[in-house]
Coordinates of C-alpha atoms and ligand atoms in Angstrom, one line a residue:
M1 CA 61.4 23.9 66.3
C2 CA 62.1 24.6 70.4
G3 CA 62.2 28.5 71.4
I4 CA 64.4 29.4 74.0
V5 CA 64.0 32.7 76.3
G6 CA 66.2 33.9 79.2
Y7 CA 66.2 37.2 81.4
T8 CA 68.5 38.5 84.1
G9 CA 67.8 42.0 85.5
D10 CA 65.8 44.1 88.0
Q11 CA 62.2 43.4 86.6
Q12 CA 60.1 40.2 87.3
A13 CA 61.3 37.6 84.9
A14 CA 58.3 35.5 84.5
P15 CA 55.9 37.9 82.5
I16 CA 58.7 38.8 80.3
L17 CA 59.8 35.3 79.8
L18 CA 56.0 34.4 78.8
A19 CA 55.9 37.3 76.4
G20 CA 59.0 36.3 74.5
L21 CA 57.8 32.9 74.3
E22 CA 54.5 34.1 72.8
K23 CA 56.6 35.9 70.1
L24 CA 58.6 32.3 69.4
E25 CA 55.0 30.7 69.1
Y26 CA 55.5 30.7 65.5
R27 CA 58.4 28.1 65.6
G28 CA 55.9 25.3 66.6
Y29 CA 55.9 23.7 69.9
D30 CA 53.6 21.2 71.8
S31 CA 54.7 22.2 75.5
A32 CA 56.2 24.9 77.3
G33 CA 57.9 25.8 80.6
L34 CA 59.7 28.3 82.7
A35 CA 62.2 28.2 85.5
V36 CA 62.5 31.3 87.6
R37 CA 64.7 32.1 90.7
D38 CA 64.5 34.8 93.3
G39 CA 67.7 35.8 94.4
E40 CA 69.6 32.7 96.1
R41 CA 66.5 30.5 96.5
V42 CA 66.4 27.6 94.2
P43 CA 64.6 27.8 90.7
E44 CA 60.8 27.1 90.8
V45 CA 60.0 25.3 87.7
V46 CA 56.5 25.4 86.0
K47 CA 55.5 23.3 82.9
A48 CA 52.3 22.8 80.6
K49 CA 51.5 20.6 77.7
G50 CA 49.8 22.1 74.7
R51 CA 49.5 25.9 74.1
L52 CA 51.5 28.6 76.0
R53 CA 48.1 29.7 77.1
A54 CA 48.0 26.8 79.6
L55 CA 51.4 27.9 81.1
A56 CA 50.2 31.5 81.3
E57 CA 46.8 30.3 83.3
K58 CA 49.2 27.8 85.5
T59 CA 51.3 30.9 86.6
D60 CA 48.8 33.7 86.6
N61 CA 50.4 35.1 83.6
G62 CA 53.9 34.9 85.3
R63 CA 52.6 36.6 88.6
A64 CA 52.8 33.6 90.6
M65 CA 56.3 33.1 89.8
R66 CA 58.6 35.6 91.8
G67 CA 62.2 36.4 90.8
N68 CA 64.5 38.6 88.8
C69 CA 66.2 35.6 86.8
G70 CA 64.9 32.9 84.7
I71 CA 64.7 30.8 81.6
G72 CA 61.8 29.6 79.5
H73 CA 61.3 27.2 76.7
T74 CA 58.6 25.9 74.1
R75 CA 59.1 22.4 73.1
W76 CA 58.8 20.8 69.6
A77 CA 59.0 17.0 70.5
T78 CA 62.0 15.1 69.3
H79 CA 62.9 12.3 72.1
G80 CA 59.8 11.6 73.9
E81 CA 56.1 12.1 73.4
P82 CA 54.8 15.9 74.1
S83 CA 54.0 15.7 77.8
E84 CA 54.6 17.8 81.0
N85 CA 57.1 15.5 82.0
N86 CA 59.4 15.9 78.9
A87 CA 58.8 19.6 78.6
H88 CA 61.7 21.8 79.5
P89 CA 63.4 23.3 81.8
H90 CA 64.7 20.3 83.0
C91 CA 66.9 19.9 86.1
T92 CA 68.7 17.8 88.8
D93 CA 66.8 16.4 91.6
D94 CA 68.3 19.2 93.8
R95 CA 67.7 21.6 91.1
S96 CA 71.4 22.7 91.4
V97 CA 71.5 22.6 87.7
V98 CA 68.3 23.8 85.6
A99 CA 68.3 24.2 81.8
V100 CA 66.7 24.7 78.7
H101 CA 67.9 23.3 75.1
N102 CA 67.3 23.8 71.4
G103 CA 68.7 20.8 69.2
I104 CA 69.4 17.1 69.5
I105 CA 72.1 15.4 71.3
E106 CA 73.1 12.4 69.4
N107 CA 75.1 10.3 71.8
Y108 CA 72.4 10.9 74.7
Q109 CA 71.9 6.9 75.1
E110 CA 75.5 6.6 75.6
I111 CA 76.0 9.2 78.1
R112 CA 72.7 8.3 79.8
E113 CA 74.4 4.8 80.6
K114 CA 77.5 6.5 81.7
L115 CA 75.4 8.8 84.2
I116 CA 73.3 5.9 85.4
K117 CA 76.7 4.0 86.3
N118 CA 77.3 7.1 88.3
G119 CA 74.3 7.2 90.3
Y120 CA 72.0 9.3 88.1
T121 CA 68.3 8.5 87.6
F122 CA 66.2 9.9 85.0
Y123 CA 62.7 11.1 84.9
S124 CA 61.9 11.9 81.4
D125 CA 62.6 10.5 77.8
T126 CA 64.6 13.6 76.7
D127 CA 68.1 14.1 75.5
T128 CA 68.1 17.5 77.6
E129 CA 67.8 15.9 80.7
V130 CA 70.8 13.7 79.8
A131 CA 72.8 17.1 78.9
V132 CA 71.5 18.7 82.2
K133 CA 72.7 15.7 84.3
L134 CA 76.1 15.5 82.5
I135 CA 76.7 19.2 83.2
D136 CA 75.8 18.5 86.8
H137 CA 78.1 15.5 86.9
Y138 CA 81.3 17.6 85.9
Y139 CA 80.3 20.3 87.9
K140 CA 80.2 18.1 90.9
K141 CA 83.2 16.2 90.1
Y142 CA 85.8 18.6 89.1
N143 CA 84.3 21.6 91.0
E144 CA 86.0 24.2 88.9
G145 CA 82.6 26.0 88.2
P146 CA 80.0 26.4 85.7
L147 CA 81.8 27.3 82.6
D148 CA 84.1 24.2 83.1
A149 CA 81.6 21.9 83.7
M150 CA 79.6 23.0 80.5
A151 CA 82.9 23.1 78.2
R152 CA 83.6 19.5 79.6
A153 CA 80.0 18.6 78.7
M154 CA 80.3 20.2 75.3
M155 CA 83.5 18.1 74.5
R156 CA 81.3 15.0 75.3
I157 CA 78.2 15.8 73.7
R158 CA 77.7 15.0 69.9
G159 CA 74.9 16.8 68.2
T160 CA 73.4 20.5 68.2
Y161 CA 72.3 22.7 70.9
A162 CA 71.7 26.0 72.1
L163 CA 71.7 25.6 75.9
A164 CA 70.7 28.2 78.7
V165 CA 71.5 26.9 82.1
M166 CA 71.2 28.3 85.8
F167 CA 73.3 26.9 88.6
K168 CA 72.1 27.2 91.9
D169 CA 75.5 28.5 93.4
Y170 CA 75.2 31.3 90.8
P171 CA 72.4 33.6 91.5
E172 CA 71.3 36.2 88.9
E173 CA 73.4 34.5 86.2
I174 CA 72.6 32.5 83.2
F175 CA 75.2 30.5 81.3
V176 CA 74.8 29.6 77.7
A177 CA 76.5 27.5 75.0
R178 CA 75.6 26.9 71.4
Q179 CA 76.4 24.4 68.7
D180 CA 74.4 24.9 65.2
N181 CA 71.3 26.1 66.8
P182 CA 70.1 29.6 67.0
M183 CA 70.8 31.8 70.0
I184 CA 70.8 35.8 70.2
I185 CA 71.9 37.5 73.5
G186 CA 70.3 41.0 74.0
V187 CA 72.0 43.7 76.6
G188 CA 69.6 46.6 78.1
E189 CA 70.3 49.0 81.0
G190 CA 71.2 46.6 83.8
E191 CA 69.4 43.5 82.1
S192 CA 70.4 40.7 79.8
F193 CA 68.1 38.5 77.5
I194 CA 68.3 35.1 75.6
A195 CA 66.1 34.3 72.6
S196 CA 66.4 31.8 69.9
D197 CA 65.2 34.9 67.4
V198 CA 64.9 38.5 67.4
P199 CA 61.1 39.1 68.0
P200 CA 61.3 38.5 71.9
L201 CA 64.3 41.0 72.3
L202 CA 62.6 44.0 70.2
P203 CA 60.7 45.3 73.1
Y204 CA 63.6 45.7 75.5
T205 CA 66.6 46.2 73.3
R206 CA 68.1 46.4 69.8
K207 CA 71.8 45.5 70.9
V208 CA 72.6 42.1 70.4
Y209 CA 75.4 39.5 70.3
Y210 CA 75.4 36.4 68.3
I211 CA 77.1 33.7 70.0
G212 CA 79.1 31.3 67.8
N213 CA 79.5 27.4 67.4
Q214 CA 81.3 25.9 70.3
E215 CA 81.2 28.9 72.3
L216 CA 80.1 29.9 75.8
G217 CA 78.4 33.0 77.4
R218 CA 77.9 34.3 81.0
L219 CA 75.2 36.4 81.6
H220 CA 75.1 38.9 84.5
K221 CA 72.5 42.0 84.7
G222 CA 73.1 44.1 81.6
E223 CA 76.7 42.5 81.2
V224 CA 77.7 39.5 78.9
T225 CA 81.2 37.9 78.9
F226 CA 82.1 35.4 76.2
Y227 CA 84.5 32.4 76.0
N228 CA 85.6 29.7 73.7
I229 CA 85.7 26.1 74.6
D230 CA 89.1 26.4 76.2
Q231 CA 87.4 29.0 78.8
E232 CA 89.5 31.7 77.3
E233 CA 87.5 35.1 77.3
I234 CA 86.9 36.1 73.6
Q235 CA 85.4 39.4 72.4
K236 CA 82.2 39.9 70.4
E237 CA 81.0 42.4 68.4
L238 CA 77.8 44.2 69.8
V239 CA 75.4 44.5 66.7
T240 CA 72.4 46.7 66.4
I241 CA 68.9 45.1 64.8
E242 CA 67.5 47.3 62.4
W243 CA 64.0 45.4 62.4
D244 CA 61.2 47.7 64.4
A245 CA 59.1 46.1 66.9
E246 CA 55.8 46.8 65.0
A247 CA 57.4 44.5 62.2
A248 CA 57.0 41.4 64.6
E249 CA 53.1 42.2 65.4
K250 CA 50.0 41.6 63.9
G251 CA 49.3 45.2 63.3
G252 CA 45.5 44.8 63.0
Y253 CA 45.5 41.7 60.7
E254 CA 43.9 38.6 61.8
H255 CA 46.9 36.5 61.1
F256 CA 50.6 36.9 60.3
M257 CA 50.4 35.0 57.4
I258 CA 47.7 37.5 55.6
K259 CA 49.8 40.6 57.1
E260 CA 53.1 39.2 55.6
I261 CA 51.1 38.3 52.2
H262 CA 50.4 42.2 52.2
E263 CA 53.7 43.1 53.1
Q264 CA 55.1 41.6 49.5
P265 CA 55.3 44.7 47.6
R266 CA 57.3 46.3 50.4
A267 CA 59.4 43.3 50.9
V268 CA 60.2 43.0 47.1
R269 CA 60.9 46.8 46.5
D270 CA 63.3 47.0 49.5
T271 CA 65.1 43.9 48.2
L272 CA 65.1 45.3 44.6
N273 CA 66.4 48.7 46.0
S274 CA 69.1 47.0 47.8
V275 CA 71.0 46.2 44.9
I276 CA 69.5 48.2 41.8
R277 CA 71.6 51.7 42.2
D278 CA 71.6 54.3 39.2
G279 CA 69.6 52.0 37.0
H280 CA 72.1 49.0 37.4
I281 CA 72.3 46.1 39.5
D282 CA 75.3 46.2 41.6
L283 CA 76.3 42.9 43.5
T284 CA 79.4 44.0 44.9
E285 CA 78.1 44.1 48.4
A286 CA 77.5 40.3 48.0
G287 CA 81.3 40.4 46.9
L288 CA 80.4 38.9 43.5
S289 CA 82.9 40.4 41.1
D290 CA 82.4 40.6 37.2
D291 CA 85.3 38.2 36.9
V292 CA 84.0 35.8 39.0
I293 CA 80.6 35.9 37.3
R294 CA 82.5 35.5 33.9
S295 CA 84.3 32.5 35.1
L296 CA 81.1 30.4 36.2
K297 CA 80.7 27.1 34.6
R298 CA 78.0 25.7 36.7
I299 CA 75.8 26.8 39.5
Y300 CA 74.0 24.5 42.0
I301 CA 71.1 25.9 44.1
V302 CA 70.5 24.1 47.4
A303 CA 67.6 24.8 49.8
C304 CA 64.5 23.2 51.6
G305 CA 60.8 23.6 51.3
S306 CA 59.7 27.0 49.7
A307 CA 63.2 28.2 49.4
Y308 CA 63.9 25.2 47.2
H309 CA 60.8 26.1 45.0
A310 CA 62.4 29.7 44.8
G311 CA 65.5 27.7 43.5
V312 CA 63.8 26.0 40.7
A313 CA 62.2 29.5 39.4
A314 CA 65.8 31.0 39.7
Q315 CA 67.2 27.9 37.6
Y316 CA 64.8 28.6 34.8
V317 CA 65.8 32.4 34.8
I318 CA 69.6 31.9 35.2
E319 CA 69.7 29.3 32.4
D320 CA 67.5 30.9 30.0
L321 CA 69.1 34.5 30.5
A322 CA 72.7 33.8 31.4
R323 CA 73.1 30.4 29.7
I324 CA 75.0 28.8 32.8
P325 CA 74.0 25.4 33.7
V326 CA 72.1 25.5 37.0
R327 CA 71.2 22.3 38.9
V328 CA 68.8 22.8 41.8
E329 CA 68.9 20.2 44.7
L330 CA 67.3 19.6 48.1
A331 CA 69.6 20.2 50.8
S332 CA 68.6 16.9 52.4
E333 CA 69.6 14.9 49.4
F334 CA 72.6 16.9 48.4
R335 CA 74.3 16.6 51.8
Y336 CA 74.3 12.9 51.8
R337 CA 74.8 12.0 47.9
N338 CA 78.9 13.0 47.5
P339 CA 78.0 15.3 44.9
I340 CA 80.7 15.9 42.2
L341 CA 81.3 19.6 42.3
E342 CA 82.9 21.0 39.2
E343 CA 85.7 23.6 39.3
N344 CA 84.6 27.3 38.6
S345 CA 80.9 26.2 40.1
L346 CA 78.9 28.5 42.6
V347 CA 76.9 26.8 45.3
I348 CA 74.1 29.0 46.2
I349 CA 72.0 28.2 49.4
I350 CA 68.6 29.9 50.0
S351 CA 67.2 30.2 53.3
Q352 CA 64.8 32.4 55.0
S353 CA 65.8 31.4 58.5
G354 CA 69.5 31.1 57.8
E355 CA 69.3 28.4 60.7
T356 CA 67.9 25.3 58.3
A357 CA 70.0 22.1 59.4
D358 CA 70.0 20.5 56.0
S359 CA 70.8 23.8 54.2
L360 CA 73.7 24.5 56.6
A361 CA 75.1 21.1 56.2
A362 CA 75.1 21.3 52.4
L363 CA 76.9 24.8 52.9
R364 CA 79.5 23.3 54.9
L365 CA 79.9 20.3 52.3
A366 CA 80.4 22.9 49.4
K367 CA 82.8 24.7 51.6
S368 CA 84.8 21.7 52.6
Q369 CA 85.2 20.9 48.9
G370 CA 86.6 24.3 48.3
V371 CA 83.7 25.5 46.2
P372 CA 82.6 29.1 46.7
T373 CA 79.4 29.5 48.3
M374 CA 76.7 32.2 48.5
A375 CA 73.8 32.6 50.9
I376 CA 70.4 34.0 49.8
V377 CA 69.1 34.5 53.5
N378 CA 66.6 36.8 55.3
V379 CA 68.1 36.9 58.8
V380 CA 70.8 38.9 59.4
G381 CA 73.7 37.2 61.4
S382 CA 72.1 33.9 61.1
T383 CA 74.5 30.8 60.8
I384 CA 74.2 30.4 57.0
A385 CA 74.8 34.2 56.6
R386 CA 77.7 33.9 58.7
E387 CA 79.6 31.0 57.2
A388 CA 78.7 31.6 53.4
D389 CA 81.6 33.5 51.4
H390 CA 79.1 35.7 49.7
I391 CA 75.7 36.9 51.3
F392 CA 72.6 38.1 49.3
Y393 CA 70.2 39.4 52.2
T394 CA 66.5 39.4 51.3
L395 CA 64.8 42.1 53.0
A396 CA 61.5 40.4 54.0
G397 CA 61.7 41.7 57.4
P398 CA 60.8 39.1 60.2
E399 CA 58.7 36.6 58.9
I400 CA 56.4 35.0 61.7
A401 CA 53.9 32.7 60.2
V402 CA 55.0 29.2 59.5
A403 CA 54.0 29.2 55.9
T404 CA 56.4 31.3 54.1
T405 CA 55.0 34.2 51.4
K406 CA 57.0 37.5 51.6
A407 CA 60.5 35.9 52.2
Y408 CA 59.6 33.3 49.1
S409 CA 58.7 36.5 47.3
T410 CA 62.1 37.9 48.1
Q411 CA 63.9 34.9 47.3
L412 CA 62.2 34.9 44.0
V413 CA 63.6 38.5 43.2
A414 CA 67.2 37.6 44.4
G415 CA 67.1 34.7 41.8
Y416 CA 65.9 37.0 39.0
L417 CA 68.7 39.7 40.2
L418 CA 71.2 37.0 39.8
G419 CA 70.0 35.9 36.5
V420 CA 69.9 39.3 34.9
Q421 CA 73.1 40.4 36.3
F422 CA 74.8 37.5 35.2
A423 CA 73.5 37.5 31.7
H424 CA 74.4 41.3 31.4
V425 CA 78.1 40.6 32.8
R426 CA 78.6 37.6 30.4
G427 CA 77.1 39.3 27.4
T428 CA 74.1 36.8 26.6
I429 CA 71.6 39.8 26.6
T430 CA 71.8 43.0 25.0
E431 CA 71.9 46.6 26.9
E432 CA 68.5 47.2 25.7
K433 CA 67.0 44.0 27.1
Y434 CA 68.9 44.5 30.3
E435 CA 67.1 48.1 30.7
E436 CA 63.7 46.2 29.9
L437 CA 64.3 43.5 32.3
L438 CA 65.1 46.1 35.1
A439 CA 62.1 48.0 34.3
A440 CA 60.0 45.1 34.7
L441 CA 61.4 44.1 37.9
Q442 CA 60.9 47.6 39.3
E443 CA 57.2 47.2 38.4
L444 CA 56.6 44.2 40.1
P445 CA 55.8 45.8 43.6
D446 CA 53.0 47.8 42.5
Q447 CA 51.6 44.9 40.3
I448 CA 51.7 42.8 43.5
A449 CA 49.9 45.4 45.3
K450 CA 47.3 45.6 42.6
L451 CA 46.6 42.2 42.4
L452 CA 46.2 41.9 46.1
E453 CA 43.5 44.9 45.7
D454 CA 41.8 43.2 42.7
D455 CA 41.8 39.4 43.8
K456 CA 41.2 39.1 47.4
E457 CA 37.6 38.8 47.6
R458 CA 37.2 36.4 44.5
I459 CA 39.6 34.2 45.9
Q460 CA 38.2 34.1 49.3
W461 CA 35.1 33.2 47.8
F462 CA 36.7 30.5 45.6
A463 CA 38.5 29.1 48.7
A464 CA 35.3 28.7 50.9
K465 CA 33.6 26.8 47.9
Y466 CA 36.8 24.4 48.0
A467 CA 37.6 24.1 51.6
N468 CA 36.4 20.6 51.8
A469 CA 38.4 19.3 48.9
K470 CA 40.2 16.1 49.6
D471 CA 42.8 16.3 46.8
V472 CA 44.0 19.2 44.6
F473 CA 46.5 19.0 41.9
F474 CA 48.6 22.0 40.7
I475 CA 50.0 22.1 37.2
G476 CA 52.1 24.0 35.2
R477 CA 55.1 23.7 32.5
G478 CA 58.5 25.7 32.7
I479 CA 58.5 28.2 35.4
D480 CA 54.8 27.6 36.2
Y481 CA 55.7 24.4 37.5
A482 CA 58.0 25.9 39.9
V483 CA 54.9 28.1 41.0
S484 CA 52.9 24.9 41.0
M485 CA 55.1 23.4 43.5
E486 CA 55.1 26.5 45.9
G487 CA 51.2 26.9 45.4
S488 CA 50.5 23.1 46.4
L489 CA 52.7 23.3 49.4
K490 CA 51.1 26.6 50.6
L491 CA 47.7 24.8 50.3
K492 CA 48.5 21.5 51.9
E493 CA 50.7 22.8 54.9
I494 CA 48.0 25.2 56.3
S495 CA 44.6 23.7 55.1
Y496 CA 46.0 19.8 55.5
I497 CA 44.0 19.1 52.1
H498 CA 46.3 16.6 50.1
S499 CA 47.8 18.5 47.1
E500 CA 50.4 17.8 44.5
A501 CA 52.1 19.5 41.8
Y502 CA 52.9 18.2 38.7
A503 CA 54.5 19.1 35.7
A504 CA 51.6 19.3 33.3
G505 CA 53.1 17.2 30.6
E506 CA 53.9 14.4 33.1
L507 CA 50.2 13.9 34.2
K508 CA 49.5 11.2 31.5
H509 CA 52.3 9.0 32.8
G510 CA 50.2 8.0 35.7
T511 CA 49.0 10.8 37.8
I512 CA 46.0 11.1 35.5
S513 CA 44.4 8.1 36.7
L514 CA 43.6 10.0 40.0
I515 CA 41.6 12.4 38.2
E516 CA 37.9 11.9 38.6
D517 CA 34.6 14.2 38.9
G518 CA 34.9 17.3 40.6
I519 CA 38.5 17.2 41.7
L520 CA 40.3 20.4 41.5
V521 CA 42.9 21.3 39.4
V522 CA 44.9 24.6 39.5
S523 CA 46.5 25.3 36.3
I524 CA 49.1 27.9 35.8
L525 CA 50.0 29.0 32.4
T526 CA 51.9 32.4 32.1
Q527 CA 54.2 31.5 29.4
E528 CA 53.1 32.1 25.8
A529 CA 55.1 29.4 24.1
L530 CA 53.5 26.9 26.3
Y531 CA 50.0 28.1 26.3
E532 CA 48.5 25.7 23.9
K533 CA 50.3 22.7 25.4
M534 CA 48.8 23.8 28.8
I535 CA 45.3 24.1 27.4
S536 CA 45.6 20.6 25.8
N537 CA 46.9 19.2 29.2
M538 CA 43.9 20.9 31.1
V539 CA 41.4 19.7 28.5
E540 CA 42.7 16.3 29.0
V541 CA 41.8 16.3 32.8
K542 CA 38.8 18.6 32.4
C543 CA 37.1 15.7 30.2
R544 CA 37.8 13.4 33.0
G545 CA 35.6 15.3 35.5
A546 CA 38.2 17.9 37.1
Y547 CA 37.2 21.2 38.2
L548 CA 39.4 23.9 36.5
M549 CA 40.8 27.0 38.0
G550 CA 43.2 28.9 35.6
L551 CA 45.7 31.4 36.2
T552 CA 46.9 33.3 33.4
T553 CA 48.2 36.6 32.0
A554 CA 45.7 39.2 31.3
G555 CA 44.7 39.4 27.8
N556 CA 44.4 35.4 27.6
Y557 CA 40.5 35.8 28.2
N558 CA 39.9 32.8 25.9
I559 CA 41.1 30.8 28.9
E560 CA 37.4 31.0 30.0
D561 CA 36.3 28.7 27.2
T562 CA 38.3 26.0 29.1
V563 CA 38.3 26.8 32.7
D564 CA 35.6 27.1 35.4
F565 CA 37.5 29.8 37.2
A566 CA 39.9 32.1 35.9
V567 CA 42.4 34.4 37.6
Y568 CA 44.4 36.9 35.8
I569 CA 47.8 38.2 36.6
P570 CA 49.2 41.5 35.1
K571 CA 51.6 41.4 32.2
T572 CA 55.3 41.3 32.8
D573 CA 58.3 39.9 31.4
E574 CA 57.8 36.0 31.4
H575 CA 60.5 35.3 33.6
F576 CA 59.1 37.4 36.6
T577 CA 55.6 35.7 36.3
P578 CA 56.2 33.4 39.6
S579 CA 56.3 36.7 41.6
L580 CA 52.7 37.7 40.5
A581 CA 51.2 34.1 39.9
V582 CA 52.1 33.2 43.6
V583 CA 50.0 35.7 45.1
P584 CA 46.5 34.3 44.5
L585 CA 48.0 30.8 45.2
Q586 CA 49.0 32.2 48.8
L587 CA 45.4 33.7 49.1
L588 CA 43.9 30.5 48.2
G589 CA 46.0 28.7 50.9
Y590 CA 45.2 31.2 53.6
Y591 CA 41.4 31.7 52.7
V592 CA 41.1 27.8 52.6
S593 CA 42.7 27.4 55.9
V594 CA 40.8 30.2 57.5
S595 CA 37.4 28.6 56.2
K596 CA 38.1 25.5 57.9
G597 CA 39.0 27.2 61.1
L598 CA 42.6 26.1 61.3
D599 CA 45.5 27.6 63.2
V600 CA 46.8 29.5 60.1
D601 CA 50.1 30.7 61.6
K602 CA 51.0 27.6 63.3
P603 CA 50.0 24.4 61.3
R604 CA 50.2 21.2 63.3
N605 CA 53.4 19.4 63.2
L606 CA 55.4 22.1 61.7
A607 CA 58.0 24.4 62.7
K608 CA 59.0 27.8 61.3
S609 CA 63.1 27.2 61.3
V610 CA 63.8 23.7 60.9
T611 CA 67.0 23.2 62.9
V612 CA 67.2 19.5 63.1
E613 CA 67.3 17.2 60.2
Ligands
M6R701 O1 64.2 28.9 56.7 P1 64.3 28.0 55.2 O2 64.0 29.0 54.2 O3 65.5 27.3 55.1 O4 63.1 27.1 55.4 C1 62.9 26.2 54.5 C2 61.7 25.5 54.7 O5 61.6 24.8 55.9 C3 60.5 26.4 54.5 O6 60.3 27.0 53.1 C4 59.1 25.6 54.6 O7 59.0 24.6 53.6 C5 58.0 26.5 54.7 N1 57.1 25.8 55.7 C6 57.3 26.6 53.6 O8 56.3 27.4 53.6

């Protein structure tokens, strides 16, 4: 989704804004623009369709735009096609108000008509231009200054926004406002920054403010003042970001995705170590007391995309170990189906970004019904993290590639930890089993590292061979079905090959008619009790011409009698096999995309953080 940056200080703004936008490229975009002003002069606005490179060329890497105060934007089209005209920043004809915006103004048509009646004309199809002109309208009509104009606009606008605005009469200042879209304010020595996410800020400062919903901010050089919508000054906590700048760089890898795949052992270890203390899982930081755990009658896990797949895996683990009924739902469905949430339930929202619009809406829905909520989130200070009653931070570090890998892996681990601890507290497993499970969990980081070492080249070779596939199926049973879903998504989102995940036993209820000569079927079979059943399903597709890749546990070497290409994962407790099985599947998706010469980290049409529904 769109990315916003802003700067006011003593340095030249444009190169800083461009560098910041580059760090937000992962969010997905189709055009970009800058507005920079030099002292009291009106802002100069430059925009370009396509990649950021085009904007950098147009501005001589920012050198052609003089000035110490500016805002920048990468746009992911929602209203109006991707074009230079629709790109941000947007401004009034006299450039007295210039702004960038992330989000959607739902009632923009109605506001646009009102503004037309007041003499405004529009040059773009965007809702943002409408917001800019509404602010301008109030600014000129009431003559009470920028905060007043913005607060009035906020009361009139329905929808979501992170807005950064420059007013001609207020040189060296940027005004911001927020509703349900991420925006972070950084402060350094004599300079202030705005960004949609942490990475653009890291080269300059670790000191940040999180602006809340319906709040406004006024940025001067090195100083920020915050206000509520009634324009009363409010105090905010200055937070120190712990992520180091290198974590958001490629560090010698060709793509962020492969770097992040390799960071999984570290990410999983950090997440485990954050709650395993003295040989026990301690969830007190998440605020889950043993009494609450004992009282649970049902758990709802709600998420989108890969986070949903992690939730499906968690369902198998929690139900099997702790014997608590779990229902997993897509946030976009949950939020609109008027769910009946039972008493003594817990709603768990899983989200890497902590900003996904549907997941956030699901969280709010659960809260509005008085049901306790817990968020499994990666981004510290994100909206979901701040609004949930309990928070379990995954420690994946910044994830830049659109296709999630390390964050998904840490979400899996968070699910296991909850399952094991719930089982322990509720007495559904013995002390001995608890210790066994903890030991298995702690082995996972090294096992993932070994898999990466052993399998990379073979998978790379296999991926090159299948790079031209048209359709691929991923099949599995039980928890392997959860991994199939993630493997399928990983492949399709970055390689543009159509793929589907199927519960293996379901194939013959229709889908098997799609199997034809040479079609690749990736079969995952890590569960001993389901092994024979899986082999039967695999034989069924093989005899109809499928080419079989089998992914199983070391020791099941007889699989070679059935499959054309076998991949083995190290032995672990069967509840935790997703953490290992997913690694070759991530590599498969990655190398197919590389073989096809695609933009691995920024696949078409996708955004890292989906802040619109
Ligand atoms: O930030 P979130 O975890 O809430 O994001 C959820 C999905 O948008 C995300 O997992 C998406 O499916 C990724 N492209 C998967 O790689």
